[in-house]
C-alpha cells in the first residue's frame, strides 16, 4: 500500500501552496505523469479557491480537510469543510463552445473539475460539505 | 508570475512565466488593459515558462480576447507546455485562440 496524504488547511488562499506541495509528493509517490499531477492540483485549487473565497459567512478561521489516496488503479480525493452548503454538481456550467463574444466569463473552474474527474459525489453530512472525487489511472 | 513585454514589429509580445492563478493573474489583466489603452491591437502571449494556470488565469485570457476583438485586434498564444494543453481543450480555448508551438511560428503567422 503506497502512502496516502491527509492534511488540514486553514481557509486562506496562501494555504493552497501546501496543497500543491502535497499533490507533488503524492504524485511522485504514485508515479503520476506531469499532466495528471497538474490536473489534480488544478481540480483541488478550483474547489478550494471557491470554498475559501465564497464559502464562509464570517471572517473566522475554519479548517478544511484534504485527503488523497490510491485504491486499485483509482485516485480518490476527499474534501471536507464547514462552509455554506455547496454542491458543485448542481452549479451552472458555462457553454464552452459559444462564440467568443458571447462566452461567459466565469464558471469554468467547476466545468474543469467535472470534466477532469471521472466521478464526483457530494453530500452534506453533520454540517459539513463532503466531496469525494475519483480519477481512474 | 513573471512578465516580460517586447515589441516585434506591430506585435506586442508578452513572455509569461511561473504561475497564472488567483494570486497572480491580476498582473496580467492590468498589463492587457494598459496595452489596450495604448491602442495596440496585436498581442502574442508566450507561455514557454508558464508551469501552472487555473481558471482565474484562463478567464484573463478570454477577457483579453474579447476586448481585442472589439477593436478588431488579435490575440495569439504560443509555447503552451504539453501537460497543460488538455486543459485548454476542455476549456474550449483551442477553438477560439490561434495557438502555435513556438513564438517564432506565432509571429510568422500573425500577418
mmCIF file of C-alpha atoms in Angstrom:
data_model
loop_
_atom_site.group_PDB
_atom_site.id
_atom_site.type_symbol
_atom_site.label_atom_id
_atom_site.label_comp_id
_atom_site.label_asym_id
_atom_site.label_seq_id
_atom_site.Cartn_x
_atom_site.Cartn_y
_atom_site.Cartn_z
ATOM 1 C CA UNK A 1 0.000 0.000 0.000
ATOM 2 C CA UNK A 2 1.528 3.269 -1.118
ATOM 3 C CA UNK A 3 1.147 6.262 1.178
ATOM 4 C CA UNK A 4 -1.952 8.400 1.132
ATOM 5 C CA UNK A 5 -1.905 12.004 2.186
ATOM 6 C CA UNK A 6 -4.105 13.819 4.601
ATOM 7 C CA UNK A 7 -3.763 17.453 5.524
ATOM 8 C CA UNK A 8 -5.754 20.096 7.232
ATOM 9 C CA UNK A 9 -5.520 23.622 5.883
ATOM 10 C CA UNK A 10 -6.942 26.926 7.071
ATOM 11 C CA UNK A 11 -9.413 28.888 4.916
ATOM 12 C CA UNK A 12 -6.696 31.131 3.413
ATOM 13 C CA UNK A 13 -5.682 31.196 -0.261
ATOM 14 C CA UNK A 14 -1.991 31.046 0.687
ATOM 15 C CA UNK A 15 -2.655 27.576 2.109
ATOM 16 C CA UNK A 16 -3.111 26.339 -1.473
ATOM 17 C CA UNK A 17 0.689 26.209 -1.748
ATOM 18 C CA UNK A 18 0.670 23.447 0.860
ATOM 19 C CA UNK A 19 -1.941 21.550 -1.145
ATOM 20 C CA UNK A 20 0.180 21.956 -4.300
ATOM 21 C CA UNK A 21 3.208 20.558 -2.440
ATOM 22 C CA UNK A 22 1.146 17.630 -1.160
ATOM 23 C CA UNK A 23 -0.093 16.859 -4.695
ATOM 24 C CA UNK A 24 3.504 16.866 -5.942
ATOM 25 C CA UNK A 25 4.584 14.476 -3.153
ATOM 26 C CA UNK A 26 1.528 12.265 -3.728
ATOM 27 C CA UNK A 27 2.131 12.300 -7.494
ATOM 28 C CA UNK A 28 5.754 11.341 -7.013
ATOM 29 C CA UNK A 29 4.914 8.517 -4.600
ATOM 30 C CA UNK A 30 2.447 7.088 -7.119
ATOM 31 C CA UNK A 31 4.498 7.759 -10.251
ATOM 32 C CA UNK A 32 1.843 10.036 -11.767
ATOM 33 C CA UNK A 33 2.544 11.899 -15.029
ATOM 34 C CA UNK A 34 3.142 15.646 -15.135
ATOM 35 C CA UNK A 35 -0.278 16.041 -16.789
ATOM 36 C CA UNK A 36 -2.083 14.121 -14.072
ATOM 37 C CA UNK A 37 -0.259 15.966 -11.294
ATOM 38 C CA UNK A 38 -1.166 19.283 -12.895
ATOM 39 C CA UNK A 39 -4.805 18.330 -13.400
ATOM 40 C CA UNK A 40 -5.199 17.102 -9.812
ATOM 41 C CA UNK A 41 -3.601 20.276 -8.463
ATOM 42 C CA UNK A 42 -5.927 22.298 -10.691
ATOM 43 C CA UNK A 43 -9.080 20.473 -9.543
ATOM 44 C CA UNK A 44 -8.233 20.891 -5.863
ATOM 45 C CA UNK A 45 -7.233 24.525 -6.454
ATOM 46 C CA UNK A 46 -10.554 25.324 -8.173
ATOM 47 C CA UNK A 47 -12.670 23.728 -5.449
ATOM 48 C CA UNK A 48 -10.682 25.091 -2.515
ATOM 49 C CA UNK A 49 -10.442 28.590 -4.035
ATOM 50 C CA UNK A 50 -14.248 28.620 -4.369
ATOM 51 C CA UNK A 51 -14.770 27.458 -0.810
ATOM 52 C CA UNK A 52 -12.217 29.838 0.699
ATOM 53 C CA UNK A 53 -13.320 32.850 -1.375
ATOM 54 C CA UNK A 54 -17.104 32.453 -1.239
ATOM 55 C CA UNK A 55 -17.990 29.730 1.225
ATOM 56 C CA UNK A 56 -17.858 31.378 4.604
ATOM 57 C CA UNK A 57 -20.296 33.793 6.159
ATOM 58 C CA UNK A 58 -17.757 35.019 8.737
ATOM 59 C CA UNK A 59 -14.090 36.044 8.699
ATOM 60 C CA UNK A 60 -13.057 33.491 11.299
ATOM 61 C CA UNK A 61 -10.621 30.670 10.803
ATOM 62 C CA UNK A 62 -12.027 27.393 9.543
ATOM 63 C CA UNK A 63 -10.290 24.101 8.920
ATOM 64 C CA UNK A 64 -10.585 22.210 5.636
ATOM 65 C CA UNK A 65 -9.634 18.572 5.374
ATOM 66 C CA UNK A 66 -7.938 17.360 2.190
ATOM 67 C CA UNK A 67 -7.326 13.640 1.671
ATOM 68 C CA UNK A 68 -5.627 11.799 -1.198
ATOM 69 C CA UNK A 69 -5.367 8.061 -1.677
ATOM 70 C CA UNK A 70 -4.955 5.433 -4.364
ATOM 71 C CA UNK A 71 -7.009 2.255 -4.405
ATOM 72 C CA UNK A 72 -6.967 -0.325 -7.167
ATOM 73 C CA UNK A 73 -5.920 1.932 -10.037
ATOM 74 C CA UNK A 74 -8.141 4.734 -8.892
ATOM 75 C CA UNK A 75 -7.128 8.008 -7.299
ATOM 76 C CA UNK A 76 -9.505 9.243 -4.650
ATOM 77 C CA UNK A 77 -9.668 12.719 -3.139
ATOM 78 C CA UNK A 78 -11.728 13.866 -0.215
ATOM 79 C CA UNK A 79 -12.574 17.457 0.696
ATOM 80 C CA UNK A 80 -14.455 18.321 3.865
ATOM 81 C CA UNK A 81 -15.336 21.807 5.035
ATOM 82 C CA UNK A 82 -17.874 23.533 7.249
ATOM 83 C CA UNK A 83 -18.627 26.286 4.712
ATOM 84 C CA UNK A 84 -22.111 27.063 3.381
ATOM 85 C CA UNK A 85 -23.737 24.080 1.641
ATOM 86 C CA UNK A 86 -22.434 23.975 -1.915
ATOM 87 C CA UNK A 87 -22.880 21.135 -4.358
ATOM 88 C CA UNK A 88 -20.591 21.646 -7.376
ATOM 89 C CA UNK A 89 -22.636 19.072 -9.266
ATOM 90 C CA UNK A 90 -25.615 21.399 -9.441
ATOM 91 C CA UNK A 91 -23.617 24.525 -10.352
ATOM 92 C CA UNK A 92 -24.291 26.006 -13.768
ATOM 93 C CA UNK A 93 -21.733 25.109 -16.409
ATOM 94 C CA UNK A 94 -20.715 27.708 -18.996
ATOM 95 C CA UNK A 95 -21.163 26.996 -22.699
ATOM 96 C CA UNK A 96 -17.561 26.356 -23.724
ATOM 97 C CA UNK A 97 -18.497 26.235 -27.398
ATOM 98 C CA UNK A 98 -20.194 29.654 -27.537
ATOM 99 C CA UNK A 99 -18.711 32.290 -29.869
ATOM 100 C CA UNK A 100 -16.021 34.426 -28.235
ATOM 101 C CA UNK A 101 -18.233 37.491 -27.848
ATOM 102 C CA UNK A 102 -20.949 35.519 -26.031
ATOM 103 C CA UNK A 103 -18.737 33.331 -23.940
ATOM 104 C CA UNK A 104 -19.453 33.840 -20.264
ATOM 105 C CA UNK A 105 -16.583 34.888 -18.021
ATOM 106 C CA UNK A 106 -16.607 32.526 -15.080
ATOM 107 C CA UNK A 107 -17.949 29.131 -14.100
ATOM 108 C CA UNK A 108 -15.030 27.497 -15.880
ATOM 109 C CA UNK A 109 -13.486 26.092 -12.705
ATOM 110 C CA UNK A 110 -16.367 23.741 -11.936
ATOM 111 C CA UNK A 111 -16.503 22.669 -15.589
ATOM 112 C CA UNK A 112 -12.805 21.724 -15.371
ATOM 113 C CA UNK A 113 -13.398 19.757 -12.153
ATOM 114 C CA UNK A 114 -16.298 17.793 -13.606
ATOM 115 C CA UNK A 115 -14.541 17.069 -16.896
ATOM 116 C CA UNK A 116 -11.173 16.061 -15.462
ATOM 117 C CA UNK A 117 -12.537 13.796 -12.742
ATOM 118 C CA UNK A 118 -14.238 10.504 -13.602
ATOM 119 C CA UNK A 119 -16.595 10.569 -10.612
ATOM 120 C CA UNK A 120 -17.664 13.322 -8.226
ATOM 121 C CA UNK A 121 -20.003 12.734 -5.287
ATOM 122 C CA UNK A 122 -21.301 15.370 -2.916
ATOM 123 C CA UNK A 123 -23.094 15.051 0.366
ATOM 124 C CA UNK A 124 -23.884 17.336 3.262
ATOM 125 C CA UNK A 125 -23.290 15.482 6.494
ATOM 126 C CA UNK A 126 -23.423 16.851 10.019
ATOM 127 C CA UNK A 127 -22.922 20.466 8.912
ATOM 128 C CA UNK A 128 -20.069 19.562 6.559
ATOM 129 C CA UNK A 129 -19.706 19.621 2.795
ATOM 130 C CA UNK A 130 -18.162 16.316 1.841
ATOM 131 C CA UNK A 131 -16.863 15.889 -1.684
ATOM 132 C CA UNK A 132 -15.356 12.656 -2.980
ATOM 133 C CA UNK A 133 -13.589 12.857 -6.340
ATOM 134 C CA UNK A 134 -12.200 9.924 -8.280
ATOM 135 C CA UNK A 135 -9.891 9.660 -11.225
ATOM 136 C CA UNK A 136 -9.064 6.377 -12.965
ATOM 137 C CA UNK A 137 -5.417 5.842 -13.865
ATOM 138 C CA UNK B 1 4.312 35.258 -12.196
ATOM 139 C CA UNK B 2 6.957 36.772 -14.463
ATOM 140 C CA UNK B 3 6.030 39.056 -17.342
ATOM 141 C CA UNK B 4 8.390 40.470 -19.956
ATOM 142 C CA UNK B 5 6.999 42.823 -22.594
ATOM 143 C CA UNK B 6 8.667 43.109 -26.012
ATOM 144 C CA UNK B 7 7.790 44.620 -29.344
ATOM 145 C CA UNK B 8 8.209 42.693 -32.581
ATOM 146 C CA UNK B 9 7.121 44.985 -35.401
ATOM 147 C CA UNK B 10 3.458 45.730 -34.712
ATOM 148 C CA UNK B 11 3.083 42.826 -32.326
ATOM 149 C CA UNK B 12 3.278 43.204 -28.565
ATOM 150 C CA UNK B 13 4.860 40.055 -27.170
ATOM 151 C CA UNK B 14 4.211 39.128 -23.556
ATOM 152 C CA UNK B 15 6.562 36.436 -22.318
ATOM 153 C CA UNK B 16 4.911 34.906 -19.284
ATOM 154 C CA UNK B 17 6.423 32.686 -16.650
ATOM 155 C CA UNK B 18 5.598 30.921 -13.405
ATOM 156 C CA UNK B 19 2.023 30.596 -12.188
ATOM 157 C CA UNK B 20 -1.106 32.212 -13.588
ATOM 158 C CA UNK B 21 -3.502 31.736 -10.689
ATOM 159 C CA UNK B 22 -5.785 33.540 -8.272
ATOM 160 C CA UNK B 23 -2.871 35.330 -6.623
ATOM 161 C CA UNK B 24 -1.107 36.473 -9.796
ATOM 162 C CA UNK B 25 -3.493 36.808 -12.752
ATOM 163 C CA UNK B 26 -4.416 40.399 -11.898
ATOM 164 C CA UNK B 27 -0.902 41.439 -13.004
ATOM 165 C CA UNK B 28 -1.600 40.088 -16.494
ATOM 166 C CA UNK B 29 -5.081 41.619 -16.586
ATOM 167 C CA UNK B 30 -3.643 45.049 -15.704
ATOM 168 C CA UNK B 31 -0.961 44.667 -18.386
ATOM 169 C CA UNK B 32 -3.585 43.766 -21.009
ATOM 170 C CA UNK B 33 -5.644 46.829 -20.080
ATOM 171 C CA UNK B 34 -2.524 49.007 -20.321
ATOM 172 C CA UNK B 35 -1.728 47.626 -23.787
ATOM 173 C CA UNK B 36 -5.312 48.215 -24.933
ATOM 174 C CA UNK B 37 -5.136 51.737 -23.549
ATOM 175 C CA UNK B 38 -2.106 52.379 -25.744
ATOM 176 C CA UNK B 39 -4.145 51.414 -28.790
ATOM 177 C CA UNK B 40 -2.126 48.294 -29.517
ATOM 178 C CA UNK B 41 -4.131 45.593 -31.247
ATOM 179 C CA UNK B 42 -1.817 42.672 -31.941
ATOM 180 C CA UNK B 43 -0.806 40.668 -28.920
ATOM 181 C CA UNK B 44 1.138 37.438 -28.577
ATOM 182 C CA UNK B 45 1.321 35.658 -25.237
ATOM 183 C CA UNK B 46 4.218 33.234 -24.942
ATOM 184 C CA UNK B 47 3.629 30.521 -22.321
ATOM 185 C CA UNK B 48 7.067 28.870 -22.584
ATOM 186 C CA UNK B 49 7.865 29.415 -18.910
ATOM 187 C CA UNK B 50 4.329 29.098 -17.522
ATOM 188 C CA UNK B 51 4.102 25.960 -15.416
ATOM 189 C CA UNK B 52 0.635 26.434 -13.933
ATOM 190 C CA UNK B 53 -2.634 28.055 -14.958
ATOM 191 C CA UNK B 54 -6.061 27.814 -13.302
ATOM 192 C CA UNK B 55 -9.491 29.163 -14.247
ATOM 193 C CA UNK B 56 -8.629 32.651 -12.983
ATOM 194 C CA UNK B 57 -5.727 32.802 -15.442
ATOM 195 C CA UNK B 58 -7.838 31.310 -18.228
ATOM 196 C CA UNK B 59 -10.518 33.925 -17.540
ATOM 197 C CA UNK B 60 -7.981 36.738 -18.082
ATOM 198 C CA UNK B 61 -7.126 35.254 -21.492
ATOM 199 C CA UNK B 62 -10.793 35.219 -22.504
ATOM 200 C CA UNK B 63 -11.271 38.783 -21.256
ATOM 201 C CA UNK B 64 -8.241 39.916 -23.252
ATOM 202 C CA UNK B 65 -9.523 38.173 -26.377
ATOM 203 C CA UNK B 66 -12.990 39.711 -26.019
ATOM 204 C CA UNK B 67 -11.534 43.206 -25.553
ATOM 205 C CA UNK B 68 -9.182 42.841 -28.522
ATOM 206 C CA UNK B 69 -11.966 41.514 -30.765
ATOM 207 C CA UNK B 70 -13.994 44.633 -30.042
ATOM 208 C CA UNK B 71 -11.283 46.746 -31.669
ATOM 209 C CA UNK B 72 -10.608 44.255 -34.488
ATOM 210 C CA UNK B 73 -7.437 43.202 -32.714
ATOM 211 C CA UNK B 74 -5.868 39.791 -32.410
ATOM 212 C CA UNK B 75 -4.571 37.632 -29.587
ATOM 213 C CA UNK B 76 -2.365 34.636 -30.298
ATOM 214 C CA UNK B 77 -0.886 32.128 -27.843
ATOM 215 C CA UNK B 78 2.313 30.121 -28.154
ATOM 216 C CA UNK B 79 4.543 27.568 -26.461
ATOM 217 C CA UNK B 80 1.998 26.026 -24.079
ATOM 218 C CA UNK B 81 3.541 23.081 -22.243
ATOM 219 C CA UNK B 82 2.247 19.665 -23.373
ATOM 220 C CA UNK B 83 0.836 18.721 -19.978
ATOM 221 C CA UNK B 84 -1.361 21.843 -19.903
ATOM 222 C CA UNK B 85 -2.803 21.530 -23.420
ATOM 223 C CA UNK B 86 -5.727 19.309 -22.466
ATOM 224 C CA UNK B 87 -6.999 21.937 -20.032
ATOM 225 C CA UNK B 88 -7.025 24.493 -22.872
ATOM 226 C CA UNK B 89 -9.051 21.971 -24.905
ATOM 227 C CA UNK B 90 -11.507 21.241 -22.083
ATOM 228 C CA UNK B 91 -11.974 24.984 -21.673
ATOM 229 C CA UNK B 92 -12.879 25.259 -25.345
ATOM 230 C CA UNK B 93 -9.936 27.616 -25.897
ATOM 231 C CA UNK B 94 -8.367 25.660 -28.759
ATOM 232 C CA UNK B 95 -11.449 26.684 -30.780
ATOM 233 C CA UNK B 96 -11.135 30.408 -30.188
ATOM 234 C CA UNK B 97 -7.410 31.068 -29.800
ATOM 235 C CA UNK B 98 -4.815 30.569 -32.510
ATOM 236 C CA UNK B 99 -2.168 28.500 -30.676
ATOM 237 C CA UNK B 100 1.328 27.861 -32.057
ATOM 238 C CA UNK B 101 4.120 25.583 -30.816
ATOM 239 C CA UNK B 102 6.729 28.363 -30.769
ATOM 240 C CA UNK B 103 6.862 32.148 -30.544
ATOM 241 C CA UNK B 104 8.612 32.269 -33.950
ATOM 242 C CA UNK B 105 5.786 30.371 -35.654
ATOM 243 C CA UNK B 106 3.216 32.530 -33.929
ATOM 244 C CA UNK B 107 4.935 35.703 -35.136
ATOM 245 C CA UNK B 108 5.299 34.308 -38.671
ATOM 246 C CA UNK B 109 1.590 33.561 -38.805
ATOM 247 C CA UNK B 110 0.499 36.854 -37.338
ATOM 248 C CA UNK B 111 0.102 38.813 -40.539
#
